[in-house]
């Protein structure tokens, strides 16, 4: 037995032989959590947020709906995330990290006992998968603690944004949302901008992560690497209205734009339909986790920066469409290859929609034709919820 393991055995004996050993073991896990904080002696074992967040976001909502018991929920979430967040080298890092902290000066006796228990546990933990909640308990406990930290930060931001959109604490969002809320959610109000600034000031690291994932999502739109999001006439609408005003200049500079005015030119029904569809898809647990995660982030971007979301589709040269009839994508693609549009250019597409009974889509194209003719825009029909 090496020196560190021998020291751990002596310290752990006092816990394991105690009549209240279960309580002391629980207290010890709490001390491990404290030492795992960003400024603690085990901070080097934490996952970077870039590593952790994409994996957690892909699974946490589905696990939450599948399991009610908190301990079972943590075990299931660990089982689904561990294959991506653990590998033999990482498990070994935890072992060595516990051992170094145990022998380092400055730890209290209770902290050393908690570390001793972790060292002994790691002595028999397999380095290779499968990784299980029971066999890798100390690692799982610390991983879930960091997950909780992320979830709390995200909840605070979501609550602030929802409140800025007029949702009272305790209310749910969902497909029943009123048209008034949907319209308000797509208007970048001064209150929302002020709220986001407050969040950025209070938790700049969180906002930096949000901006990074927002950029990744917008890039996936520009590259055509998205699930099916828009119907054909919706893509035509956002492209015709937004592509030219958002065109980057020859020196790579973006022109100043009136965000509210540009969004106001978009058909109201198109805007509301896309928001409601993305919201519903973000909660669809039957879809692949990667698609659901994309829609969850898309919903956040739509609420916080709707012009960036629609503008990315306006600039994209390809996008997977929700086709209503065979060949629709080719018709839309032909339209979007143009740099300028006249009302007559959209007529073949409108007639195809009308012939196939897609009357709502046909009316949306008709309204866009009116906009191109310079007619006063007629308000889009309100969503029925």
Coordinates of C-alpha atoms in Angstrom, one line a residue:
X1 CA 0.0 0.0 0.0
X2 CA 1.4 3.4 -1.0
X3 CA 1.8 6.3 1.4
X4 CA -1.3 8.2 0.2
X5 CA -3.6 5.2 0.3
X6 CA -2.3 4.3 3.8
X7 CA -3.0 7.8 5.0
X8 CA -6.5 7.6 3.4
X9 CA -7.2 4.3 5.1
X10 CA -6.3 5.7 8.5
X11 CA -8.5 8.8 8.1
X12 CA -11.4 6.9 6.6
X13 CA -11.5 4.4 9.4
X14 CA -12.7 7.1 11.8
X15 CA -15.7 7.7 9.5
X16 CA -16.5 4.1 8.6
X17 CA -16.3 2.9 12.2
X18 CA -18.5 5.7 13.5
X19 CA -22.1 4.9 14.6
X20 CA -23.3 7.8 12.6
X21 CA -21.2 7.0 9.5
X22 CA -24.0 7.6 7.0
X23 CA -24.5 11.1 8.2
X24 CA -20.7 11.8 8.3
X25 CA -20.3 10.3 4.8
X26 CA -23.1 12.6 3.5
X27 CA -21.4 15.6 5.2
X28 CA -18.1 14.5 3.5
X29 CA -19.7 14.7 0.1
X30 CA -20.9 18.2 0.9
X31 CA -17.3 19.1 1.7
X32 CA -16.2 17.7 -1.6
X33 CA -18.7 19.9 -3.3
X34 CA -17.3 23.0 -1.6
X35 CA -13.8 22.0 -2.6
X36 CA -15.0 21.5 -6.2
X37 CA -16.1 25.2 -6.5
X38 CA -14.1 27.4 -8.9
X39 CA -11.9 28.8 -6.2
X40 CA -11.5 25.5 -4.3
X41 CA -8.6 23.0 -4.1
X42 CA -10.4 20.6 -6.6
X43 CA -11.2 23.3 -9.1
X44 CA -8.8 21.8 -11.6
X45 CA -11.1 18.8 -11.9
X46 CA -14.1 20.8 -13.1
X47 CA -15.3 20.6 -16.7
X48 CA -15.0 23.7 -18.8
X49 CA -18.4 25.1 -19.6
X50 CA -17.7 24.5 -23.3
X51 CA -17.3 20.8 -22.6
X52 CA -20.2 20.5 -20.2
X53 CA -23.0 22.7 -21.4
X54 CA -23.7 21.2 -24.9
X55 CA -23.9 17.7 -23.5
X56 CA -26.1 18.7 -20.6
X57 CA -28.4 20.7 -22.7
X58 CA -28.9 17.8 -25.0
X59 CA -30.2 15.5 -22.2
X60 CA -31.3 17.4 -19.1
X61 CA -34.9 18.4 -20.2
X62 CA -35.7 14.9 -21.5
X63 CA -34.4 13.3 -18.3
X64 CA -36.4 15.8 -16.2
X65 CA -39.6 14.7 -17.9
X66 CA -38.9 11.0 -17.8
X67 CA -38.0 10.7 -14.1
X68 CA -39.5 12.4 -11.1
X69 CA -37.4 11.1 -8.2
X70 CA -34.4 13.5 -7.9
X71 CA -31.8 10.8 -7.1
X72 CA -33.0 8.6 -10.1
X73 CA -32.9 11.7 -12.2
X74 CA -29.3 12.4 -11.3
X75 CA -28.4 8.8 -12.0
X76 CA -30.0 8.8 -15.4
X77 CA -28.5 12.1 -16.4
X78 CA -25.1 10.9 -15.4
X79 CA -25.6 7.7 -17.4
X80 CA -26.5 9.7 -20.6
X81 CA -23.8 12.3 -20.2
X82 CA -20.9 10.2 -18.9
X83 CA -20.0 8.6 -22.3
X84 CA -19.2 12.1 -23.6
X85 CA -17.8 13.7 -20.5
X86 CA -15.6 10.9 -19.2
X87 CA -12.8 8.9 -20.5
X88 CA -10.0 6.8 -18.8
X89 CA -7.7 9.9 -18.6
X90 CA -10.3 12.0 -17.0
X91 CA -11.1 9.3 -14.4
X92 CA -7.4 9.1 -13.6
X93 CA -7.3 12.9 -13.2
X94 CA -9.9 12.7 -10.5
X95 CA -8.0 10.0 -8.7
X96 CA -4.7 12.0 -8.8
X97 CA -6.6 15.2 -7.9
X98 CA -8.1 13.7 -4.8
X99 CA -4.7 12.2 -3.8
X100 CA -2.9 15.5 -4.2
X101 CA -5.5 17.5 -2.3
X102 CA -5.4 14.9 0.6
X103 CA -1.6 15.3 1.1
X104 CA -1.5 19.1 0.5
X105 CA -1.2 21.4 3.6
X106 CA -4.0 23.6 4.7
X107 CA -6.9 21.2 4.7
X108 CA -9.1 20.8 7.8
X109 CA -9.4 17.3 9.4
X110 CA -13.0 16.9 8.1
X111 CA -11.9 17.9 4.6
X112 CA -9.1 15.4 4.7
X113 CA -11.5 12.7 5.8
X114 CA -13.8 13.5 2.9
X115 CA -10.9 13.4 0.5
X116 CA -9.7 10.1 2.1
X117 CA -13.1 8.5 1.4
X118 CA -12.9 9.6 -2.2
X119 CA -9.3 8.3 -2.6
X120 CA -10.4 4.9 -1.3
X121 CA -13.4 4.8 -3.6
X122 CA -11.2 5.6 -6.6
X123 CA -8.9 2.8 -5.7
X124 CA -11.4 0.3 -7.0
X125 CA -13.1 2.4 -9.7
X126 CA -12.7 1.2 -13.3
X127 CA -11.1 3.7 -15.6
X128 CA -12.8 2.5 -18.8
X129 CA -16.6 2.5 -19.6
X130 CA -19.3 1.8 -18.8
X131 CA -19.4 4.6 -16.2
X132 CA -22.1 4.1 -13.6
X133 CA -23.6 6.4 -11.0
X134 CA -23.0 3.9 -8.2
X135 CA -19.5 2.8 -9.0
X136 CA -18.2 6.3 -9.9
X137 CA -20.2 8.0 -7.2
X138 CA -17.7 10.8 -6.2
X139 CA -17.2 11.8 -9.9
X140 CA -20.9 11.6 -10.5
X141 CA -21.7 13.7 -7.5
X142 CA -19.3 16.4 -8.5
X143 CA -20.5 16.4 -12.1
X144 CA -24.1 16.8 -11.0
X145 CA -23.1 19.6 -8.7
X146 CA -21.7 21.5 -11.7
X147 CA -24.8 20.7 -13.7
X148 CA -26.9 22.2 -10.8
X149 CA -24.7 25.3 -10.9
X150 CA -25.3 25.7 -14.6
X151 CA -29.1 25.1 -14.3
X152 CA -29.4 27.7 -11.6
X153 CA -27.6 30.3 -13.7
X154 CA -29.8 29.5 -16.8
X155 CA -33.0 29.6 -14.7
X156 CA -32.1 33.1 -13.4
X157 CA -31.6 34.4 -17.0
X158 CA -34.7 32.7 -18.4
X159 CA -36.8 34.2 -15.6
X160 CA -35.4 37.7 -16.2
X161 CA -36.0 37.4 -20.0
X162 CA -39.5 36.0 -19.4
X163 CA -40.4 38.8 -17.0
X164 CA -39.2 41.3 -19.5
X165 CA -41.6 39.7 -22.0
X166 CA -44.5 40.1 -19.6
X167 CA -44.6 36.5 -18.3
X168 CA -45.3 36.5 -14.5
X169 CA -43.3 34.2 -12.2
X170 CA -44.8 30.7 -12.2
X171 CA -46.5 31.0 -15.6
X172 CA -45.5 28.4 -18.2
X173 CA -44.7 29.0 -21.8
X174 CA -46.2 26.7 -24.4
X175 CA -48.2 26.4 -27.5
X176 CA -51.2 28.1 -25.7
X177 CA -49.3 31.4 -25.6
X178 CA -51.5 34.3 -26.6
X179 CA -51.0 36.2 -29.9
X180 CA -50.3 39.2 -27.7
X181 CA -47.4 37.4 -26.0
X182 CA -46.0 36.1 -29.3
X183 CA -46.1 39.6 -30.8
X184 CA -44.4 41.1 -27.7
X185 CA -41.8 38.3 -27.7
X186 CA -40.7 39.3 -31.2
X187 CA -40.3 43.0 -30.4
X188 CA -36.8 43.9 -29.0
X189 CA -38.1 46.3 -26.3
X190 CA -35.9 48.6 -24.3
X191 CA -36.9 46.7 -21.2
X192 CA -35.6 43.4 -22.7
X193 CA -32.3 45.1 -23.7
X194 CA -31.9 46.6 -20.2
X195 CA -32.7 43.2 -18.7
X196 CA -30.0 41.5 -20.8
X197 CA -27.5 44.1 -19.8
X198 CA -28.3 43.5 -16.2
X199 CA -27.7 39.8 -16.7
X200 CA -24.5 40.4 -18.5
X201 CA -23.3 42.7 -15.6
X202 CA -24.3 40.1 -13.0
X203 CA -23.0 37.0 -14.8
X204 CA -20.7 37.9 -17.7
X205 CA -19.4 34.4 -18.1
X206 CA -22.9 33.1 -18.7
X207 CA -23.6 35.7 -21.3
X208 CA -20.3 35.0 -23.0
X209 CA -21.4 31.4 -23.3
X210 CA -24.8 32.4 -24.6
X211 CA -23.1 34.6 -27.2
X212 CA -20.9 31.7 -28.2
X213 CA -23.8 29.2 -28.7
X214 CA -25.8 31.9 -30.4
X215 CA -23.0 32.4 -32.9
X216 CA -22.8 28.6 -33.4
X217 CA -26.5 28.4 -34.0
X218 CA -26.5 31.3 -36.5
X219 CA -23.6 29.8 -38.3
X220 CA -25.5 26.5 -38.7
X221 CA -28.3 28.5 -40.3
X222 CA -26.0 30.2 -42.7
X223 CA -24.4 26.8 -43.6
X224 CA -27.8 25.1 -44.1
X225 CA -27.0 22.7 -41.2
X226 CA -30.4 22.9 -39.4
X227 CA -33.4 20.8 -38.8
X228 CA -36.5 21.6 -41.0
X229 CA -37.6 25.0 -39.6
X230 CA -39.3 27.1 -42.2
X231 CA -42.0 26.6 -44.8
X232 CA -41.1 27.8 -48.3
X233 CA -43.1 31.0 -48.3
X234 CA -41.7 31.9 -44.9
X235 CA -38.2 31.6 -46.2
X236 CA -39.2 33.7 -49.2
X237 CA -40.6 36.4 -46.9
X238 CA -37.6 36.8 -44.7
X239 CA -35.2 36.7 -47.7
X240 CA -37.1 39.3 -49.7
X241 CA -37.5 41.7 -46.8
X242 CA -34.2 41.3 -44.9
X243 CA -31.4 40.2 -47.3
X244 CA -30.7 43.5 -48.9
X245 CA -30.9 45.7 -45.7
X246 CA -28.6 43.3 -43.9
X247 CA -26.1 42.9 -46.7
X248 CA -22.5 43.3 -45.5
X249 CA -20.6 46.1 -47.3
X250 CA -17.4 45.5 -49.4
X251 CA -15.2 46.2 -46.4
X252 CA -17.0 43.7 -44.3
X253 CA -19.0 46.3 -42.4
X254 CA -22.6 45.9 -41.6
X255 CA -24.9 48.9 -42.3
X256 CA -26.8 50.5 -39.4
X257 CA -30.4 49.3 -39.3
X258 CA -33.5 50.1 -37.5
X259 CA -34.2 46.7 -35.9
X260 CA -37.8 47.5 -34.9
X261 CA -38.7 48.9 -38.4
X262 CA -37.1 45.9 -40.2
X263 CA -39.0 43.4 -38.0
X264 CA -42.1 45.4 -38.6
X265 CA -41.9 44.8 -42.3
X266 CA -42.0 41.0 -41.8
X267 CA -45.4 39.4 -42.1
X268 CA -46.8 39.1 -38.6
X269 CA -48.2 35.7 -39.2
X270 CA -44.9 34.4 -40.4
X271 CA -43.1 35.7 -37.3
X272 CA -45.6 34.3 -34.9
X273 CA -45.8 30.9 -36.7
X274 CA -42.1 30.4 -36.7
X275 CA -41.8 31.3 -33.0
X276 CA -44.6 29.0 -32.0
X277 CA -43.2 26.2 -34.1
X278 CA -39.7 26.5 -32.7
X279 CA -41.1 26.6 -29.1
X280 CA -43.1 23.4 -29.7
X281 CA -40.1 21.7 -31.3
X282 CA -37.9 22.7 -28.4
X283 CA -40.2 20.6 -26.1
X284 CA -40.7 17.6 -28.5
X285 CA -39.1 14.7 -26.6
X286 CA -39.7 12.3 -29.5
X287 CA -37.2 14.1 -31.7
X288 CA -33.4 13.2 -31.7
X289 CA -31.6 15.0 -28.8
X290 CA -29.4 17.0 -31.2
X291 CA -32.5 18.4 -33.0
X292 CA -34.3 19.2 -29.8
X293 CA -31.2 21.0 -28.4
X294 CA -31.0 23.1 -31.6
X295 CA -34.6 24.2 -31.2
X296 CA -34.0 25.0 -27.5
X297 CA -31.2 27.4 -28.4
X298 CA -33.1 28.7 -31.4
X299 CA -36.0 29.6 -29.1
X300 CA -33.6 31.5 -26.8
X301 CA -32.1 33.4 -29.8
X302 CA -35.6 34.2 -31.2
X303 CA -36.6 35.7 -27.9
X304 CA -33.4 37.7 -27.4
X305 CA -32.4 38.6 -30.9
X306 CA -35.1 37.9 -33.4
X307 CA -33.6 39.9 -36.2
X308 CA -30.3 37.9 -36.0
X309 CA -32.3 34.7 -36.3
X310 CA -34.4 35.7 -39.3
X311 CA -31.5 37.6 -40.8
X312 CA -29.4 34.4 -40.9
X313 CA -32.1 32.6 -42.9
X314 CA -32.3 35.7 -45.2
X315 CA -28.6 35.4 -45.9
X316 CA -28.5 31.6 -46.2
X317 CA -28.3 30.1 -49.7
X318 CA -29.7 26.7 -48.7
X319 CA -32.0 25.5 -45.9
X320 CA -33.9 22.3 -45.3
X321 CA -37.5 23.2 -45.9
X322 CA -40.8 21.9 -44.5
X323 CA -42.1 21.0 -48.0
X324 CA -45.8 21.1 -48.7
X325 CA -45.5 19.4 -52.0
X326 CA -42.8 17.6 -54.1
X327 CA -40.7 20.1 -55.9
X328 CA -41.5 23.0 -53.7
X329 CA -37.9 23.3 -52.5
X330 CA -36.7 23.7 -56.2
X331 CA -39.3 26.5 -56.8
X332 CA -38.2 28.3 -53.7
X333 CA -34.5 27.8 -54.4
X334 CA -35.0 29.3 -57.9
X335 CA -36.6 32.4 -56.3
X336 CA -33.9 32.9 -53.7
X337 CA -31.1 32.8 -56.2
X338 CA -32.3 36.2 -57.4
X339 CA -30.9 39.4 -56.0
X340 CA -34.1 41.5 -56.7
X341 CA -37.8 40.5 -56.8
X342 CA -40.9 41.7 -58.5
X343 CA -44.4 40.6 -57.5
X344 CA -44.7 38.7 -60.9
X345 CA -41.6 36.6 -60.0
X346 CA -43.6 35.0 -57.1
X347 CA -46.8 34.3 -59.1
X348 CA -45.8 30.7 -60.3
X349 CA -45.1 29.8 -56.7
X350 CA -48.3 31.3 -55.5
X351 CA -50.3 29.4 -58.1
X352 CA -48.7 26.1 -57.1
X353 CA -49.6 26.7 -53.5
X354 CA -53.2 27.6 -54.5
X355 CA -53.5 24.5 -56.7
X356 CA -52.5 22.2 -53.9
X357 CA -55.0 23.8 -51.4
X358 CA -52.3 25.5 -49.2
X359 CA -54.5 28.5 -48.9
X360 CA -52.8 30.0 -45.8
X361 CA -49.4 29.9 -47.5
X362 CA -50.9 31.2 -50.7
X363 CA -52.3 34.2 -48.8
X364 CA -48.9 34.9 -47.3
X365 CA -47.3 35.0 -50.7
X366 CA -50.1 37.2 -51.9
X367 CA -49.3 39.7 -49.1
X368 CA -45.6 39.6 -50.0
X369 CA -46.6 40.4 -53.6
X370 CA -48.5 43.4 -52.3
X371 CA -45.5 44.6 -50.4
X372 CA -43.4 44.4 -53.5
X373 CA -45.9 46.4 -55.4
X374 CA -45.7 49.1 -52.7
X375 CA -49.2 48.5 -51.4
X376 CA -50.0 49.3 -47.8
X377 CA -49.2 46.1 -45.8
X378 CA -52.3 44.3 -44.6
X379 CA -51.8 42.8 -41.2
X380 CA -51.3 39.0 -41.1
X381 CA -54.0 37.0 -39.7
X382 CA -53.8 36.3 -35.9
X383 CA -52.8 32.9 -34.7
X384 CA -55.5 30.8 -33.2
X385 CA -54.4 29.2 -30.0

